[in-house]
PDB file of C-alpha atoms in Angstrom:
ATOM      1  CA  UNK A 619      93.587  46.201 117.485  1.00 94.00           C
ATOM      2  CA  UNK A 620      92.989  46.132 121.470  1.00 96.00           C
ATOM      3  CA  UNK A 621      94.739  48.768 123.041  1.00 97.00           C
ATOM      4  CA  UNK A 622      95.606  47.692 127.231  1.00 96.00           C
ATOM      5  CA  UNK A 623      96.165  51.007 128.930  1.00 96.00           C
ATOM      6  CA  UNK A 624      97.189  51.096 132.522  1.00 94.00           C
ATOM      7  CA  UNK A 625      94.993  53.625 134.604  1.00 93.00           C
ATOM      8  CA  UNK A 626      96.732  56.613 136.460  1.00 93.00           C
ATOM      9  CA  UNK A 627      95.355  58.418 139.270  1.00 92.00           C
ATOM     10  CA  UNK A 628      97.423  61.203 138.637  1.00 91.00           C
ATOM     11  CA  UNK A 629      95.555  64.037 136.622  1.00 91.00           C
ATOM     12  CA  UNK A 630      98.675  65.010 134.180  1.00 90.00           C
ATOM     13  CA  UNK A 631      98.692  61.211 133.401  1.00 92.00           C
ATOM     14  CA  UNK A 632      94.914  60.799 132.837  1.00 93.00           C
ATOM     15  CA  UNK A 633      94.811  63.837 130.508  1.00 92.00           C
ATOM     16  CA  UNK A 634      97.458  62.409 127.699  1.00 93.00           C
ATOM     17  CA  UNK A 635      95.420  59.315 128.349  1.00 95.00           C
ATOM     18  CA  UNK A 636      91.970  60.632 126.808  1.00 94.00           C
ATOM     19  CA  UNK A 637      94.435  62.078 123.710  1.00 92.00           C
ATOM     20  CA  UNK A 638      95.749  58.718 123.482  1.00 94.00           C
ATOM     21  CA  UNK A 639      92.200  57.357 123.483  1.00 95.00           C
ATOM     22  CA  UNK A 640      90.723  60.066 121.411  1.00 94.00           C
ATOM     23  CA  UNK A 641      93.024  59.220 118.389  1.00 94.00           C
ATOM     24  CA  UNK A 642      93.322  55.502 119.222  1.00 95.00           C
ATOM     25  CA  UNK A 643      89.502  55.557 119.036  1.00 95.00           C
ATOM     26  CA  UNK A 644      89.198  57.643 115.319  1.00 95.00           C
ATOM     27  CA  UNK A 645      91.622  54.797 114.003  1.00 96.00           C
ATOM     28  CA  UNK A 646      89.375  52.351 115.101  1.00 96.00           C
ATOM     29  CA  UNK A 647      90.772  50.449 117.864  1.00 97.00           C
ATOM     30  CA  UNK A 648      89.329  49.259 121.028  1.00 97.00           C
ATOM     31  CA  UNK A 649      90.292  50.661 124.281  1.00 97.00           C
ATOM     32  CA  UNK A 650      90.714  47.876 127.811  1.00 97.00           C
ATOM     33  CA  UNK A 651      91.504  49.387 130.551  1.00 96.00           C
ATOM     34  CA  UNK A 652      93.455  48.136 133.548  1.00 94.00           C
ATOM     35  CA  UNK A 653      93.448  49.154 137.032  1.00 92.00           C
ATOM     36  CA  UNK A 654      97.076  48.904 138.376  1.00 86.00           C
ATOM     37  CA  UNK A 655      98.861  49.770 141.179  1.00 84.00           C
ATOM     38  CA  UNK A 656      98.461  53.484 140.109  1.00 86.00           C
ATOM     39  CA  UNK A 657      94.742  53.779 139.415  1.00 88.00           C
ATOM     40  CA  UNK A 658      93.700  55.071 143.075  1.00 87.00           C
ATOM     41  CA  UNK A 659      96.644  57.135 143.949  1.00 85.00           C
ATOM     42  CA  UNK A 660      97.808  57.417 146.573  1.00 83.00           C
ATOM     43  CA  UNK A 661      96.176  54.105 148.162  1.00 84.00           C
ATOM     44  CA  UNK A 662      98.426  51.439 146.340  1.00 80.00           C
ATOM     45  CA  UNK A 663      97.134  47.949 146.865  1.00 83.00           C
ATOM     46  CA  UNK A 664      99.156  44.960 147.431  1.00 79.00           C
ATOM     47  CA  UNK A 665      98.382  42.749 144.927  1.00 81.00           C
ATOM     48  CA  UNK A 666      95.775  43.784 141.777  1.00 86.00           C
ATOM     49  CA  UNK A 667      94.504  41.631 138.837  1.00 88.00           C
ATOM     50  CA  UNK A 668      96.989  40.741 136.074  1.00 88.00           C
ATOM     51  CA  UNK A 669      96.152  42.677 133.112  1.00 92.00           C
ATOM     52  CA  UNK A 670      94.230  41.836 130.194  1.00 92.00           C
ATOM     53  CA  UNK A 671      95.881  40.455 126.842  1.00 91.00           C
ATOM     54  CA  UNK A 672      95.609  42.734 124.124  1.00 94.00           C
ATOM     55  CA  UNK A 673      98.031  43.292 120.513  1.00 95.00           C
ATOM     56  CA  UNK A 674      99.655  46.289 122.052  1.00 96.00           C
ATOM     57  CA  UNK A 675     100.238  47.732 125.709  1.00 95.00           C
ATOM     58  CA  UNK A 676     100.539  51.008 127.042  1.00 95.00           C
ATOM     59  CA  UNK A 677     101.945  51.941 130.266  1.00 93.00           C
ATOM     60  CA  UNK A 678     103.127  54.905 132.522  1.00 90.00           C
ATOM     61  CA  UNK A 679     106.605  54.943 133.659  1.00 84.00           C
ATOM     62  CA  UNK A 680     107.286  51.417 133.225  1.00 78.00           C
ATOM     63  CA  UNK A 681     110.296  51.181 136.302  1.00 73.00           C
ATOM     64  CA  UNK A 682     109.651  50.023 139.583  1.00 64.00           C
ATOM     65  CA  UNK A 683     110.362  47.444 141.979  1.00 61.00           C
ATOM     66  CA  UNK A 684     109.703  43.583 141.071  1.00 61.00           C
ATOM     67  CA  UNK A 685     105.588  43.592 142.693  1.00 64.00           C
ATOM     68  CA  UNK A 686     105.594  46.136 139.488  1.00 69.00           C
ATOM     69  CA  UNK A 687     107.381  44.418 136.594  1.00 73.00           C
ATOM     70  CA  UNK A 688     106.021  41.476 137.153  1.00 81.00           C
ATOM     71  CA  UNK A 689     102.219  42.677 135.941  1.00 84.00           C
ATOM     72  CA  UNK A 690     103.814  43.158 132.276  1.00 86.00           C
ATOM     73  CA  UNK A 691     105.700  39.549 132.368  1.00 86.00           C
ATOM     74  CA  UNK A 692     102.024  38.319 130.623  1.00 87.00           C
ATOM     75  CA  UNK A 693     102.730  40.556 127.933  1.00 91.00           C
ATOM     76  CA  UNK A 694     106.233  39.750 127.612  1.00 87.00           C
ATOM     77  CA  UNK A 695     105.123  36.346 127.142  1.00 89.00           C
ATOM     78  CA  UNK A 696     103.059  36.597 124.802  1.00 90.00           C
ATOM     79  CA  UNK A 697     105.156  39.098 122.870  1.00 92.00           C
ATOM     80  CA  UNK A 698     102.624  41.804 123.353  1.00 94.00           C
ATOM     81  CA  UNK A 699     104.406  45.120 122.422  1.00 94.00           C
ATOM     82  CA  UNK A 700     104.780  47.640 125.696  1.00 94.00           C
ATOM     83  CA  UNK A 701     104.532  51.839 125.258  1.00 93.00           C
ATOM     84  CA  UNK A 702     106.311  53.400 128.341  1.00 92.00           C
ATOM     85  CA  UNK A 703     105.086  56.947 128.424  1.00 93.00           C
ATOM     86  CA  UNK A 704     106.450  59.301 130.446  1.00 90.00           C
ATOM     87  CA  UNK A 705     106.381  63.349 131.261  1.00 86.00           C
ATOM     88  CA  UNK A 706     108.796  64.846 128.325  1.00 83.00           C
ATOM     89  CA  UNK A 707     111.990  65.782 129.552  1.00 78.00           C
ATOM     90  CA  UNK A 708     112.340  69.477 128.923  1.00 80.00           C
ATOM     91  CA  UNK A 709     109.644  71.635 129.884  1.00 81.00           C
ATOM     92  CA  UNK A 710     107.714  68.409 130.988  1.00 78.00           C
ATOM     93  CA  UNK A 711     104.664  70.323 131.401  1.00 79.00           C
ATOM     94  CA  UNK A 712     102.632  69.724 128.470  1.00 81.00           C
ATOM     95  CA  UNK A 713     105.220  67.550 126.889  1.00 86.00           C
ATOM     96  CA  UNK A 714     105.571  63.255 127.048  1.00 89.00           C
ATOM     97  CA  UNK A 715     107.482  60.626 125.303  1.00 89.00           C
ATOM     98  CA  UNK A 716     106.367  56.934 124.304  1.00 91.00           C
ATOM     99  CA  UNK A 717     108.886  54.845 123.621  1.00 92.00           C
ATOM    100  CA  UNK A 718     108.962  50.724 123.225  1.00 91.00           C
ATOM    101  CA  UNK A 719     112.092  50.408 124.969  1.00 89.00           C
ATOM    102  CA  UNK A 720     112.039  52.395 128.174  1.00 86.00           C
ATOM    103  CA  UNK A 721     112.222  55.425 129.900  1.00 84.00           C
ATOM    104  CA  UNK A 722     115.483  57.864 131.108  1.00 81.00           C
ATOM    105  CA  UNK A 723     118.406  55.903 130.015  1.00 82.00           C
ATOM    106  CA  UNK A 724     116.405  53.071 129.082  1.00 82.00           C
ATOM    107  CA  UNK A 725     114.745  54.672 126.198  1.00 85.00           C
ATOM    108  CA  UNK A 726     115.790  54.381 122.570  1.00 83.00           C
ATOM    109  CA  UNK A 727     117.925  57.673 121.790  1.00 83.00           C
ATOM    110  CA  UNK A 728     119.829  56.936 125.366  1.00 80.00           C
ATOM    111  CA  UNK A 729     123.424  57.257 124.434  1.00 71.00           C
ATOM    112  CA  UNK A 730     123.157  59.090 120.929  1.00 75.00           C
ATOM    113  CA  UNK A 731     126.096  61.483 121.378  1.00 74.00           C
ATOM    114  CA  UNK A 732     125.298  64.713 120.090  1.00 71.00           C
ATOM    115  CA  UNK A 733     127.440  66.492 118.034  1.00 71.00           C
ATOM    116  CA  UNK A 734     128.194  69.997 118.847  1.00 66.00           C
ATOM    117  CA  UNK A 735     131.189  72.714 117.816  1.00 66.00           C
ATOM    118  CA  UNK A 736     133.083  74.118 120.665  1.00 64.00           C
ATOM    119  CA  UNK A 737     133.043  77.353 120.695  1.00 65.00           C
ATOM    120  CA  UNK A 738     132.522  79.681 123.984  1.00 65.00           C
ATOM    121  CA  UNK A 739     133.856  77.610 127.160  1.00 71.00           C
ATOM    122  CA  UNK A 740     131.561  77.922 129.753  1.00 74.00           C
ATOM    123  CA  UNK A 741     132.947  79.427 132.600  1.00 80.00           C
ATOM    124  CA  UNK A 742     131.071  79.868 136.147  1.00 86.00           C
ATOM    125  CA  UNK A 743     130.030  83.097 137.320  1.00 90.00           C
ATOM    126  CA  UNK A 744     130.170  81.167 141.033  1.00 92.00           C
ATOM    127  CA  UNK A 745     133.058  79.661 141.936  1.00 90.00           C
ATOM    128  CA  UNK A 746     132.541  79.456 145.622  1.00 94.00           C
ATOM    129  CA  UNK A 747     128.962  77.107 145.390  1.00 96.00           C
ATOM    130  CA  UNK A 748     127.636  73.451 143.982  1.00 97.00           C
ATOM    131  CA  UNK A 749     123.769  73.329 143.951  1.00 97.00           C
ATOM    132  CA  UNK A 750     123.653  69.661 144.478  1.00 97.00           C
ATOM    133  CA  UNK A 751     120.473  67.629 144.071  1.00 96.00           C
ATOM    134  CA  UNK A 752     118.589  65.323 146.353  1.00 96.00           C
ATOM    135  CA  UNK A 753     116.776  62.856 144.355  1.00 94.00           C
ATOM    136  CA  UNK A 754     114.118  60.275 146.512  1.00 89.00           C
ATOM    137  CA  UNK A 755     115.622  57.493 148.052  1.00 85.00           C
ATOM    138  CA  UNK A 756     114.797  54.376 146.029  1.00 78.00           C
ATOM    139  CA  UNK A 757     113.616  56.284 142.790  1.00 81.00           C
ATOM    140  CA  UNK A 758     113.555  53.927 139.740  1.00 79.00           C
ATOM    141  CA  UNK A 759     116.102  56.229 138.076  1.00 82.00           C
ATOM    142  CA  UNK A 760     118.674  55.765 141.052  1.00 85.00           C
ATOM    143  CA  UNK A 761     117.755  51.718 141.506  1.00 81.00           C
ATOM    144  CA  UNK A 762     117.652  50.858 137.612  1.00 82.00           C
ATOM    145  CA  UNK A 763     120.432  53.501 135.909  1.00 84.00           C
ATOM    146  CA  UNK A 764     123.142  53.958 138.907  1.00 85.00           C
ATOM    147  CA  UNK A 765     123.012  51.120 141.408  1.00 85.00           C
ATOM    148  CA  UNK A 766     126.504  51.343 142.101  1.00 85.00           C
ATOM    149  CA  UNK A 767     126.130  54.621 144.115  1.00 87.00           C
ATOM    150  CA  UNK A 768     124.202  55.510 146.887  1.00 91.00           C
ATOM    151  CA  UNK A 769     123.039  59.294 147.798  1.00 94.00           C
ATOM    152  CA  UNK A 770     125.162  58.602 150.838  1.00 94.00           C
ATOM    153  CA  UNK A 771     128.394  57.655 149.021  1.00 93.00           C
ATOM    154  CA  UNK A 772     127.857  60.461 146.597  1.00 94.00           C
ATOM    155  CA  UNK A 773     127.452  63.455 149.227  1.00 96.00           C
ATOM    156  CA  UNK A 774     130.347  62.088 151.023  1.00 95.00           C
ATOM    157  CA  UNK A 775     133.017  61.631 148.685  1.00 93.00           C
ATOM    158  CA  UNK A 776     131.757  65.297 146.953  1.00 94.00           C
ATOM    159  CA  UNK A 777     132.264  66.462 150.199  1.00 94.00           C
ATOM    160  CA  UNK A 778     135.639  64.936 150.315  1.00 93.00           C
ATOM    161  CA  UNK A 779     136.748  66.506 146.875  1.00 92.00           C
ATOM    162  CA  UNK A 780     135.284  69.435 146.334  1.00 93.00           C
ATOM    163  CA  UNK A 781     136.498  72.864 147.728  1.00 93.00           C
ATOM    164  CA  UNK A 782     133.362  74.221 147.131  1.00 95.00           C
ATOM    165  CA  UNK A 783     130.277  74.831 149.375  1.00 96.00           C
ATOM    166  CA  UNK A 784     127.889  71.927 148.817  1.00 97.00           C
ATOM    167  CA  UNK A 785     124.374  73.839 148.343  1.00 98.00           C
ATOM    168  CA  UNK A 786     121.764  70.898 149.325  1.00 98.00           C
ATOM    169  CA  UNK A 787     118.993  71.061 147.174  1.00 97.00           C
ATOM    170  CA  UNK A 788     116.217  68.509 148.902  1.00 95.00           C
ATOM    171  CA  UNK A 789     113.431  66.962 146.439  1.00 93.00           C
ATOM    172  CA  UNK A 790     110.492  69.088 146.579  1.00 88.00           C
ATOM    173  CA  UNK A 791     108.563  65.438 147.158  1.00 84.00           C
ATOM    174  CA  UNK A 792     110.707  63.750 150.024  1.00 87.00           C
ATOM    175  CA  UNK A 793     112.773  64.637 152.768  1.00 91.00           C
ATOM    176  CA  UNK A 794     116.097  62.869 153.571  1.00 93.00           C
ATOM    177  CA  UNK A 795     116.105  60.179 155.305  1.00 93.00           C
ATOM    178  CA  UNK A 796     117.504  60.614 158.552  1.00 93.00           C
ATOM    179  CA  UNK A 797     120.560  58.601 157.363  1.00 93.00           C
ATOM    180  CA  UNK A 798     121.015  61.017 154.380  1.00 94.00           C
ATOM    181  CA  UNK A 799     120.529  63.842 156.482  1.00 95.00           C
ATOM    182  CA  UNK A 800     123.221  62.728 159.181  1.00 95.00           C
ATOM    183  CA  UNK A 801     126.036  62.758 156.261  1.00 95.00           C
ATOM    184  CA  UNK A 802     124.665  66.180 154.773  1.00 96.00           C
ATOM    185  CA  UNK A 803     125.396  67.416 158.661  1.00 96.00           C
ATOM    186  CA  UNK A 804     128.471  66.164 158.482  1.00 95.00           C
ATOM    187  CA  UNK A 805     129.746  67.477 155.182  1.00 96.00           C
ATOM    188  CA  UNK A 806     132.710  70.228 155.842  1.00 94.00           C
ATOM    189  CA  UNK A 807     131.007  72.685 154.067  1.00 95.00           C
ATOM    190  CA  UNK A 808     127.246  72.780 153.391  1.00 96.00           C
ATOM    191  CA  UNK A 809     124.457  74.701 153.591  1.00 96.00           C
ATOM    192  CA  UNK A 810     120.412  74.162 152.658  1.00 96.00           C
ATOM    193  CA  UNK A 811     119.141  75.871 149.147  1.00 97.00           C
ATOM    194  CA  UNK A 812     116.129  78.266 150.107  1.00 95.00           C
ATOM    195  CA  UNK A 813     115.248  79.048 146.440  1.00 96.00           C
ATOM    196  CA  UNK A 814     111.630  78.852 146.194  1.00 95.00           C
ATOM    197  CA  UNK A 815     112.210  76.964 142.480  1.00 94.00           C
ATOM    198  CA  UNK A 816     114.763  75.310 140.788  1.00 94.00           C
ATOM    199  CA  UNK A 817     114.763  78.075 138.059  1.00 94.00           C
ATOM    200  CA  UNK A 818     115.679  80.449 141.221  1.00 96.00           C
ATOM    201  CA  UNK A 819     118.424  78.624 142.181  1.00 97.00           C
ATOM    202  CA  UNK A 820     120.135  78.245 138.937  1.00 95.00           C
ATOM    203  CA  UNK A 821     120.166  82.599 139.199  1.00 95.00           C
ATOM    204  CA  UNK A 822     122.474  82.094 141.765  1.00 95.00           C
ATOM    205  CA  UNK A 823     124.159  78.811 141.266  1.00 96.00           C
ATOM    206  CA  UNK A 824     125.362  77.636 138.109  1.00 91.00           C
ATOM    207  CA  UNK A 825     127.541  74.139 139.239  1.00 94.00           C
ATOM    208  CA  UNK A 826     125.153  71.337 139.549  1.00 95.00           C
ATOM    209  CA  UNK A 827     125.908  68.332 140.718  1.00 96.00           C
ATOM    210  CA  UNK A 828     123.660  65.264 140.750  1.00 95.00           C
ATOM    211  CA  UNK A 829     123.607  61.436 140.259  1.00 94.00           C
ATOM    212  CA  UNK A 830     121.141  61.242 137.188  1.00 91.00           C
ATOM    213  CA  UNK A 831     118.556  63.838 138.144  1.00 92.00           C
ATOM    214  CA  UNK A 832     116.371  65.326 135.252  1.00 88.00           C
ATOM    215  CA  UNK A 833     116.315  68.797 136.867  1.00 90.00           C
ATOM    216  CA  UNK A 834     120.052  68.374 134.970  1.00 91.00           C
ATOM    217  CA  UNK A 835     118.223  69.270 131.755  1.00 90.00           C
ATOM    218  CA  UNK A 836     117.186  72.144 132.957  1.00 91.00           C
ATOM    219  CA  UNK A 837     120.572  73.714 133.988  1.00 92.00           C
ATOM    220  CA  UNK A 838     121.981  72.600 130.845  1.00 88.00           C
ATOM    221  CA  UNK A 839     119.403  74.769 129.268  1.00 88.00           C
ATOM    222  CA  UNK A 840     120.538  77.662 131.601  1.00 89.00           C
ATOM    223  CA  UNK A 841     124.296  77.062 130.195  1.00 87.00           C
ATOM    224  CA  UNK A 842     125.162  75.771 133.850  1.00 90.00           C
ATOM    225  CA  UNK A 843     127.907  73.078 134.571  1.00 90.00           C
ATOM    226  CA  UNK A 844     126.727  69.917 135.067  1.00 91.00           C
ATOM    227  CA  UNK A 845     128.600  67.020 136.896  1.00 91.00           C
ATOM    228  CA  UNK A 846     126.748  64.168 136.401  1.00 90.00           C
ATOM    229  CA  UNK A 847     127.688  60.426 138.703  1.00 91.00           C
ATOM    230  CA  UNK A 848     125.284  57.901 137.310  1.00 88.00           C
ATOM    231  CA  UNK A 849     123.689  56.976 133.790  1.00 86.00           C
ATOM    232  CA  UNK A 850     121.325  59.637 132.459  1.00 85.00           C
ATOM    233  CA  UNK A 851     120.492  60.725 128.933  1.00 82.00           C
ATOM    234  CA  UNK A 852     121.415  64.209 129.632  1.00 81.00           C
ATOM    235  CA  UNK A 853     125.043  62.728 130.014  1.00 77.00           C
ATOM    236  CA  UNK A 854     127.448  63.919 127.042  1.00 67.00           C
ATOM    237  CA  UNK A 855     130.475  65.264 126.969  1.00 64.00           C
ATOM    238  CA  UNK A 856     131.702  68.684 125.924  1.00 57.00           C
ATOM    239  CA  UNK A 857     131.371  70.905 129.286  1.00 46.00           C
ATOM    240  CA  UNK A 858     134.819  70.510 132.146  1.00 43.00           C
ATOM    241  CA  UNK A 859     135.488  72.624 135.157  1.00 41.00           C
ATOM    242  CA  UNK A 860     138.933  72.623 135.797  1.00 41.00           C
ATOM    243  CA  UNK A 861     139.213  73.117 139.688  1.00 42.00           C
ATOM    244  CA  UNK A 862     141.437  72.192 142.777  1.00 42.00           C
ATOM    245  CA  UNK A 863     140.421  70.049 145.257  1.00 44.00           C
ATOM    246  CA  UNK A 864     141.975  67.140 147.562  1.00 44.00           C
ATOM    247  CA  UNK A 865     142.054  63.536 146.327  1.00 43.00           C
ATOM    248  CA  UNK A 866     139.295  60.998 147.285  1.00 39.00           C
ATOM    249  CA  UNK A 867     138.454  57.268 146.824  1.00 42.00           C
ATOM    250  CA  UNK A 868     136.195  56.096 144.100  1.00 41.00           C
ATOM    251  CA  UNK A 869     132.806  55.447 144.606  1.00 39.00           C
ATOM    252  CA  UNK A 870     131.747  51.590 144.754  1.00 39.00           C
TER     253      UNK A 870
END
């Protein structure tokens, strides 16, 4: 079998590469490499060369916007079965998934409810605070799983609702635009997160709020309430906060 692996500058990426190749390899299977947008991070080129044909394709991520996609139409074509791997959700260090139909929401368990007994309701120690998370503008997660909402529309109609003080949490990536950060200034009441981690914060904070932001996994894990605005695997039911706060229009 001939194995098409997109290349990854990143070093996480390349190192689950050589395990894939390692054990690919002791099955007997040759290896073709492709160079991609992604193999000379953080140059990106503007156009590479289509990737080879091979019986089964292996790629990072998978999302992204059309001058992406369109390098794995070939293998669509030809019916050439595509692995989308991708940093394992919780602890991601050390961890990935593989999965033939997607990433995040687009991956195979997406939607599974899980079932669970309800026991202890989980009730915040901080009443007074939502950590909310910034997630980068434009991020396949946002533009594929929750186009209907914009990190705009979100802040402002949480602004509008909530009682609470809106803790910003930025990406530890990306800024806000200067757009975003013109509605976080004008929020009511809002103030910048200065935990050094995310782990920190959730000591002090446990309401989250967030579009479809992994680092929801995480708070989950910490037993923190998690409102969630967009498509996300994390997203099941079972956890409420009953609160007061002054009626607002739905988001678009």
């Amino acid at each position: 079998m001939k194995i098409v692996i997109e290349r990854h500058a990143n070093a996480v990426v390349k190192r689950f590469w050589d395990l894939v190749v390692h054990h690919a390899k002791s099955l007997g299977h040759e290896i073709l490499w492709w160079d991609g947008l992604f193999a000379n991070l953080p140059t990106i080129p503007k156009e590479v060369a289509m990737p080879p044909a091979g019986d089964l394709a292996i790629v990072w991520n998978g999302l992204g916007p059309p001058d992406v996609v369109k390098y794995y139409e070939g293998w669509k074509i030809k019916g050439t079965p595509i692995c989308y791997a991708e940093a394992g959700w919780y602890p991601q260090t050390g961890n990935f998934q593989v999965d033939f139909h997607g990433i995040n929401f687009a991956s195979s368990w997406a939607g599974i409810q899980i079932p669970f007994v309800r026991k202890t309701p989980v009730v915040p120690r901080n009443t007074q605070d939502i950590l909310v998370i910034l997630q980068v503008e434009g991020d396949s997660q946002l533009h594929y799983f929750s186009p209907w909402v914009t990190q705009e529309a979100f802040l402002r109609n949480l602004g509008a609702a909530a009682v609470q003080t809106l803790v910003i949490r930025k990406h530890p990536r990306r800024d806000p635009s200067p757009a975003l950060q013109k509605v976080i200034e004008s929020l009511p009441k809002w103030r910048l997160d200065d935990s050094p981690t995310l782990s920190d914060a959730l000591q002090r904070f446990d309401v989250m709020a967030t579009i479809n932001s992994s680092s929801a996994v995480e708070a989950l894990d910490k037993k923190a309430l998690v409102l969630c605005f967009g498509q996300a695997v994390f997203r099941q039911r079972g956890a409420k906060l009953k609160r007061e706060g002054r009626p607002v229009e739905p988001l678009p």
